[in-house]
Amino acid sequence: MNAPRRTLLGLTLAACAALGSAHAQTTIKINGYGGTDPAVVGDLINRFVKPALAKDRITVVYEPLQGDYNKSLTTLLAAGNAGDVFYLPAETLDGFVATGKVLPLNGLVNTGPFIKSLNAAFTRGGRLYGVAKDFNTLTLVYNRSLFDEAGVKYPDGTDTWATLQTKLTTLKQKLGPDYAGICLQPNWDRFGAFAFATGWTQFDSKGRTNLADPRFAEAFNFYTGLARNKVGIQPSEVSEGWTGGCLKTGKVAVGIEGNWVVNFLRDNAPNLKFGTALMPKNPKTGQRGNFLYTVGWAINSGTKNRAASLKVLNILTSPQVQQYVLEQGLAIPSRTALTSNAYFRKTDPGAQNSRLVFDGADDGNVRAFTFGPQGADWSKPINEALAAVLSGQKSAADALKKAQADMNTFQKR
Amino acid sequence: MTAPAPITPAVRERWLARRRWARAAWLYAFMLVMSFFFLGPFVTGLLSSLKDNPNEYPPTLNIPQLTPAVIGRAWAQGVQGSGDGWQGGLHPGRTVTFEVQVQSPPGAPQAPPAVTLFPYQPVSLVAVARQAQARDYATLDTREVARRGDTRTYRVTVRSPLLTRQTGETVRATLTEPDTDLRARLRNGQTVPVRLDTPQAQERQYELNAGQTVELTRGPAGYTLRGPVFERTPLQVDVQRGQRIVGSTLPPSDRQDFGRSFAFRNVTPGVLGYTFNNYRRAFRETADPASGRSLFFSWVLNSFLYAFLRVAAAVVFCSLAGYALARMTFPGRNLIFLVAVLFVQMVPSQVNLVSNYVLLKDLGLLNLWGLWLNGLVAAGGVFLMKQFFEGMPRELEESAAIDGAGPLTTFFRVMLPQAGPALIALSITQFQGAWNDFFWPLVILRDNASFTLTVGLSNFRELYGGQGDYGLILAGAVLSAIPVIVLFVVFQRYFVDTGADSAVKG
């Protein structure tokens, strides 16, 4: 079949679908996260989607997948039972793309207004598989009281790794054994940002990961070196499960977290006085490193209502919806135009954090948070190495050697 | 070297007595250790679920939520704020006082503390619409009322304004979805228009969301808005460097800034809002956006319904099948027993996941009824009943047959009434199994409101666990453990005995 005829056929099909949806009631099913998302998306559907689509006789239902979203979605896609539109987490994108069940959106959606790095996070081999719903990056969230008490200047956008380390060490010396400078999760999902700052890349052209790279070692040594003299501690050392918990205790000065920590602190440490700074720069490259955590809206390639699904997707990523989501403090929008939104100019700590999370998306070496095609186990060797060094069981050199060996075994699987 | 003492009967008796005591001591020690292991987690969970910070380390047993004096003050604060010592809250037109003692040694700043109200509404499982916050309405006034040495007592007065000038009967209502005017649903289900008769009230028209609890005044001019009902009155007290907060009416829920900043998440808690805060939250903060009903409550009901259905089905089908397999002779009996009872028990239920799921999906039964159908006949229950009926004396049936009873009459009138203990054992295990069932409900149930408690709780965990709101998770877990504990405590004595032994005289 030649190209024009294929286009013609496509158009006819689309027209048929559109006609079909105009005559009969069409139901578009959306799959997404559980938790608060049913309320949020339900609200969006009621406020924006339903009024816009009422005349097309399209109804939209949200079906949350409880528990492990990726597993549930895999099951539903395999059973041909998944929603017409669904959340597509960027970190597991590769696995879903490989199934061929995600519709490439090139030519169907205008991606111009969205942040470029977000589009890149959903692009594989030139095909775009999702439109970013919202996103998060990492920032330094700090406890102002501890810095005030120690008489140390707050972290700020000019800090490099070295100046940050000096600030934290001084703070620890002034405040004594009950307090700590920074909370370090033994995890790729925080540490990776530092590795990116050195210019290290997660995968080389052959898809291999090189942990023996001196740039990786530099980041690894800095991150684990922060733990020296208990300047940096792991969350478990203050009987908490994550960095947000560390901050809550009021005993740890800095945490590396995204915008989600704001709501957590408001609920769990309402009188904590916190501020936010951009991630520190690597002294050699002068660049910051950061992760882009994002979830996109994607369309099921097996949907019977492609046209209607596209309409729903376009409404859910429209400027009005994103503005609403931003102003409700629910998420950071993915449209560049919203950078001038009044919300970002507010002075309360939550709004300031939002602004820096937004700014972080295109400052320095920002990479999508992903584990690659082999899934979340990819990060295990790194996490184990971090945990071993942070808890003092191994030297950094030994841990890196073992991590590289484990990584090679894993990638040969 | 002395000769061994002769073993007299008295010595022997003493030795035996010591042995008996030693044995009793071992037994009790063993039971204490075991009960510590089994009850310890439950008690710890129960205590932690009451605390402001369930992660507290090292954990303390001396918690203010269980201290009578503090509970008494929580009651009194609740009465001040709302007239209700149980639920607490801050109602329109009420005034609440709260005292803080601040120590300001010589040389330190002598200024009064900075007191503010702050917004506090925890992110909930299903976001309840934003509730009105006391900070946006109430006024604060801080005054020194006593001084002893370098410690001063400050009295903070929180005044919640009245937004109407009309007098009349006060009624409670919930705001409904806004249209051209404000409307509210009264307790009796009637929806009435609400008038805003003062400029202060009119300012608030667009700030109040649907679902907000309000007080109205019913008077000659119809219903006017008295003001929103605040569930909490969150208060924050900050002192300066050198000063110290040494006491307050209620203990603080959060301390920051080297003990110079105290947050009280609710200074009008009432007893339920103080000691059982997380339990109340479990019910209140899980509203279904569609119906406004408490999801946690629906999950409890669903769990009970599912457990009841499972027990009923097991009692009927397992006893019938068990009796047939034990006492009836028909071709293929052993084959049925081997395949349908023994073999089925050997296959883990996960193996049937795909086939059963697809079947139930095609039948349109991805709901509680499908769940019931999936576990309708328990092979283990059939086995239990079969073994039980085999142990019953045949003479009972023979005498029934002599009296002219057919198989059905024999079963229902003679055998089944004797099967009490087995049925109770079956019911308890089935109830417990259904109540704790997680795998199949997780697979089959899709809709928030149709979850059973186990799946709902995992939802709690997912949302709050990552964020550390363990108080709520623990409260849910303790609540879900209670029915099973009650069931065992009440019914365990029926496990023991049957009257059948005495039915046959030699």
PDB file of C-alpha atoms in Angstrom, chain B residues 101-192:
ATOM      1  CA  GLN B 101       3.688  29.204  80.090  1.00  0.00           C
ATOM      2  CA  VAL B 102       6.852  30.859  78.833  1.00  0.00           C
ATOM      3  CA  GLN B 103      10.068  31.123  80.803  1.00  0.00           C
ATOM      4  CA  SER B 104      12.122  34.226  80.035  1.00  0.00           C
ATOM      5  CA  PRO B 105      15.282  34.296  82.184  1.00  0.00           C
ATOM      6  CA  PRO B 106      16.918  37.671  82.875  1.00  0.00           C
ATOM      7  CA  GLY B 107      18.883  38.788  79.852  1.00  0.00           C
ATOM      8  CA  ALA B 108      16.604  36.952  77.452  1.00  0.00           C
ATOM      9  CA  PRO B 109      13.905  38.732  75.458  1.00  0.00           C
ATOM     10  CA  GLN B 110      10.842  39.387  77.614  1.00  0.00           C
ATOM     11  CA  ALA B 111       8.402  39.661  74.720  1.00  0.00           C
ATOM     12  CA  PRO B 112       5.203  37.615  74.635  1.00  0.00           C
ATOM     13  CA  PRO B 113       5.187  34.598  72.300  1.00  0.00           C
ATOM     14  CA  ALA B 114       4.083  34.909  68.676  1.00  0.00           C
ATOM     15  CA  VAL B 115       0.820  33.013  68.419  1.00  0.00           C
ATOM     16  CA  THR B 116      -0.849  32.224  65.103  1.00  0.00           C
ATOM     17  CA  LEU B 117      -3.477  29.944  63.725  1.00  0.00           C
ATOM     18  CA  PHE B 118      -2.270  27.846  60.812  1.00  0.00           C
ATOM     19  CA  PRO B 119      -4.134  25.911  58.122  1.00  0.00           C
ATOM     20  CA  TYR B 120      -4.189  22.198  58.768  1.00  0.00           C
ATOM     21  CA  GLN B 121      -6.032  19.635  56.697  1.00  0.00           C
ATOM     22  CA  PRO B 122      -4.163  16.370  56.143  1.00  0.00           C
ATOM     23  CA  VAL B 123      -4.108  15.048  52.605  1.00  0.00           C
ATOM     24  CA  SER B 124      -6.749  12.399  52.677  1.00  0.00           C
ATOM     25  CA  LEU B 125      -7.182   9.125  50.951  1.00  0.00           C
ATOM     26  CA  VAL B 126      -9.752  10.594  48.640  1.00  0.00           C
ATOM     27  CA  ALA B 127      -9.247  14.301  48.827  1.00  0.00           C
ATOM     28  CA  VAL B 128     -12.112  15.741  50.743  1.00  0.00           C
ATOM     29  CA  ALA B 129     -12.882  19.165  49.316  1.00  0.00           C
ATOM     30  CA  ARG B 130     -10.859  21.875  50.958  1.00  0.00           C
ATOM     31  CA  GLN B 131     -12.465  22.710  54.281  1.00  0.00           C
ATOM     32  CA  ALA B 132     -12.726  26.181  55.729  1.00  0.00           C
ATOM     33  CA  GLN B 133      -9.782  26.938  58.005  1.00  0.00           C
ATOM     34  CA  ALA B 134     -10.095  28.621  61.380  1.00  0.00           C
ATOM     35  CA  ARG B 135      -7.165  30.869  60.441  1.00  0.00           C
ATOM     36  CA  ASP B 136      -9.213  32.639  57.777  1.00  0.00           C
ATOM     37  CA  TYR B 137     -12.081  33.436  60.147  1.00  0.00           C
ATOM     38  CA  ALA B 138     -11.187  33.457  63.811  1.00  0.00           C
ATOM     39  CA  THR B 139      -9.409  36.233  65.693  1.00  0.00           C
ATOM     40  CA  LEU B 140      -6.670  35.782  68.276  1.00  0.00           C
ATOM     41  CA  ASP B 141      -5.831  37.705  71.380  1.00  0.00           C
ATOM     42  CA  THR B 142      -2.832  36.954  73.622  1.00  0.00           C
ATOM     43  CA  ARG B 143      -2.653  38.368  77.140  1.00  0.00           C
ATOM     44  CA  GLU B 144      -0.389  37.855  80.115  1.00  0.00           C
ATOM     45  CA  VAL B 145      -2.451  36.589  83.023  1.00  0.00           C
ATOM     46  CA  ALA B 146       0.060  35.479  85.662  1.00  0.00           C
ATOM     47  CA  ARG B 147       3.715  35.689  86.545  1.00  0.00           C
ATOM     48  CA  ARG B 148       5.761  33.524  88.877  1.00  0.00           C
ATOM     49  CA  GLY B 149       9.503  34.156  88.972  1.00  0.00           C
ATOM     50  CA  ASP B 150      10.657  34.386  85.381  1.00  0.00           C
ATOM     51  CA  THR B 151       7.769  32.268  84.080  1.00  0.00           C
ATOM     52  CA  ARG B 152       4.763  34.031  82.638  1.00  0.00           C
ATOM     53  CA  THR B 153       1.436  32.545  81.753  1.00  0.00           C
ATOM     54  CA  TYR B 154      -0.222  33.821  78.610  1.00  0.00           C
ATOM     55  CA  ARG B 155      -3.857  33.253  77.794  1.00  0.00           C
ATOM     56  CA  VAL B 156      -4.677  32.952  74.105  1.00  0.00           C
ATOM     57  CA  THR B 157      -8.292  33.651  73.254  1.00  0.00           C
ATOM     58  CA  VAL B 158      -9.632  32.339  69.941  1.00  0.00           C
ATOM     59  CA  ARG B 159     -12.898  33.935  68.829  1.00  0.00           C
ATOM     60  CA  SER B 160     -14.901  32.433  66.039  1.00  0.00           C
ATOM     61  CA  PRO B 161     -17.144  35.122  64.518  1.00  0.00           C
ATOM     62  CA  LEU B 162     -20.876  34.982  63.921  1.00  0.00           C
ATOM     63  CA  LEU B 163     -21.695  35.775  60.312  1.00  0.00           C
ATOM     64  CA  THR B 164     -25.393  36.499  60.805  1.00  0.00           C
ATOM     65  CA  ARG B 165     -27.386  39.089  62.724  1.00  0.00           C
ATOM     66  CA  GLN B 166     -30.544  37.047  62.695  1.00  0.00           C
ATOM     67  CA  THR B 167     -31.518  35.263  65.877  1.00  0.00           C
ATOM     68  CA  GLY B 168     -33.342  31.990  65.994  1.00  0.00           C
ATOM     69  CA  GLU B 169     -32.817  28.284  66.153  1.00  0.00           C
ATOM     70  CA  THR B 170     -29.340  27.032  65.204  1.00  0.00           C
ATOM     71  CA  VAL B 171     -29.253  24.073  62.812  1.00  0.00           C
ATOM     72  CA  ARG B 172     -26.397  22.049  61.381  1.00  0.00           C
ATOM     73  CA  ALA B 173     -26.190  21.548  57.598  1.00  0.00           C
ATOM     74  CA  THR B 174     -23.814  20.643  54.780  1.00  0.00           C
ATOM     75  CA  LEU B 175     -23.267  22.885  51.782  1.00  0.00           C
ATOM     76  CA  THR B 176     -24.206  21.343  48.441  1.00  0.00           C
ATOM     77  CA  GLU B 177     -22.781  21.909  44.961  1.00  0.00           C
ATOM     78  CA  PRO B 178     -23.009  25.640  44.322  1.00  0.00           C
ATOM     79  CA  ASP B 179     -25.351  27.032  41.685  1.00  0.00           C
ATOM     80  CA  THR B 180     -26.685  30.569  41.526  1.00  0.00           C
ATOM     81  CA  ASP B 181     -27.124  30.776  45.281  1.00  0.00           C
ATOM     82  CA  LEU B 182     -25.705  28.984  48.230  1.00  0.00           C
ATOM     83  CA  ARG B 183     -27.668  25.926  49.288  1.00  0.00           C
ATOM     84  CA  ALA B 184     -27.326  23.558  52.170  1.00  0.00           C
ATOM     85  CA  ARG B 185     -28.657  20.127  53.007  1.00  0.00           C
ATOM     86  CA  LEU B 186     -30.151  19.848  56.459  1.00  0.00           C
ATOM     87  CA  ARG B 187     -29.850  16.794  58.669  1.00  0.00           C
ATOM     88  CA  ASN B 188     -33.300  15.598  57.547  1.00  0.00           C
ATOM     89  CA  GLY B 189     -32.197  15.558  53.899  1.00  0.00           C
ATOM     90  CA  GLN B 190     -34.036  18.745  52.947  1.00  0.00           C
ATOM     91  CA  THR B 191     -32.078  21.218  50.799  1.00  0.00           C
ATOM     92  CA  VAL B 192     -32.665  24.863  51.620  1.00  0.00           C
TER      93      VAL B 192
END
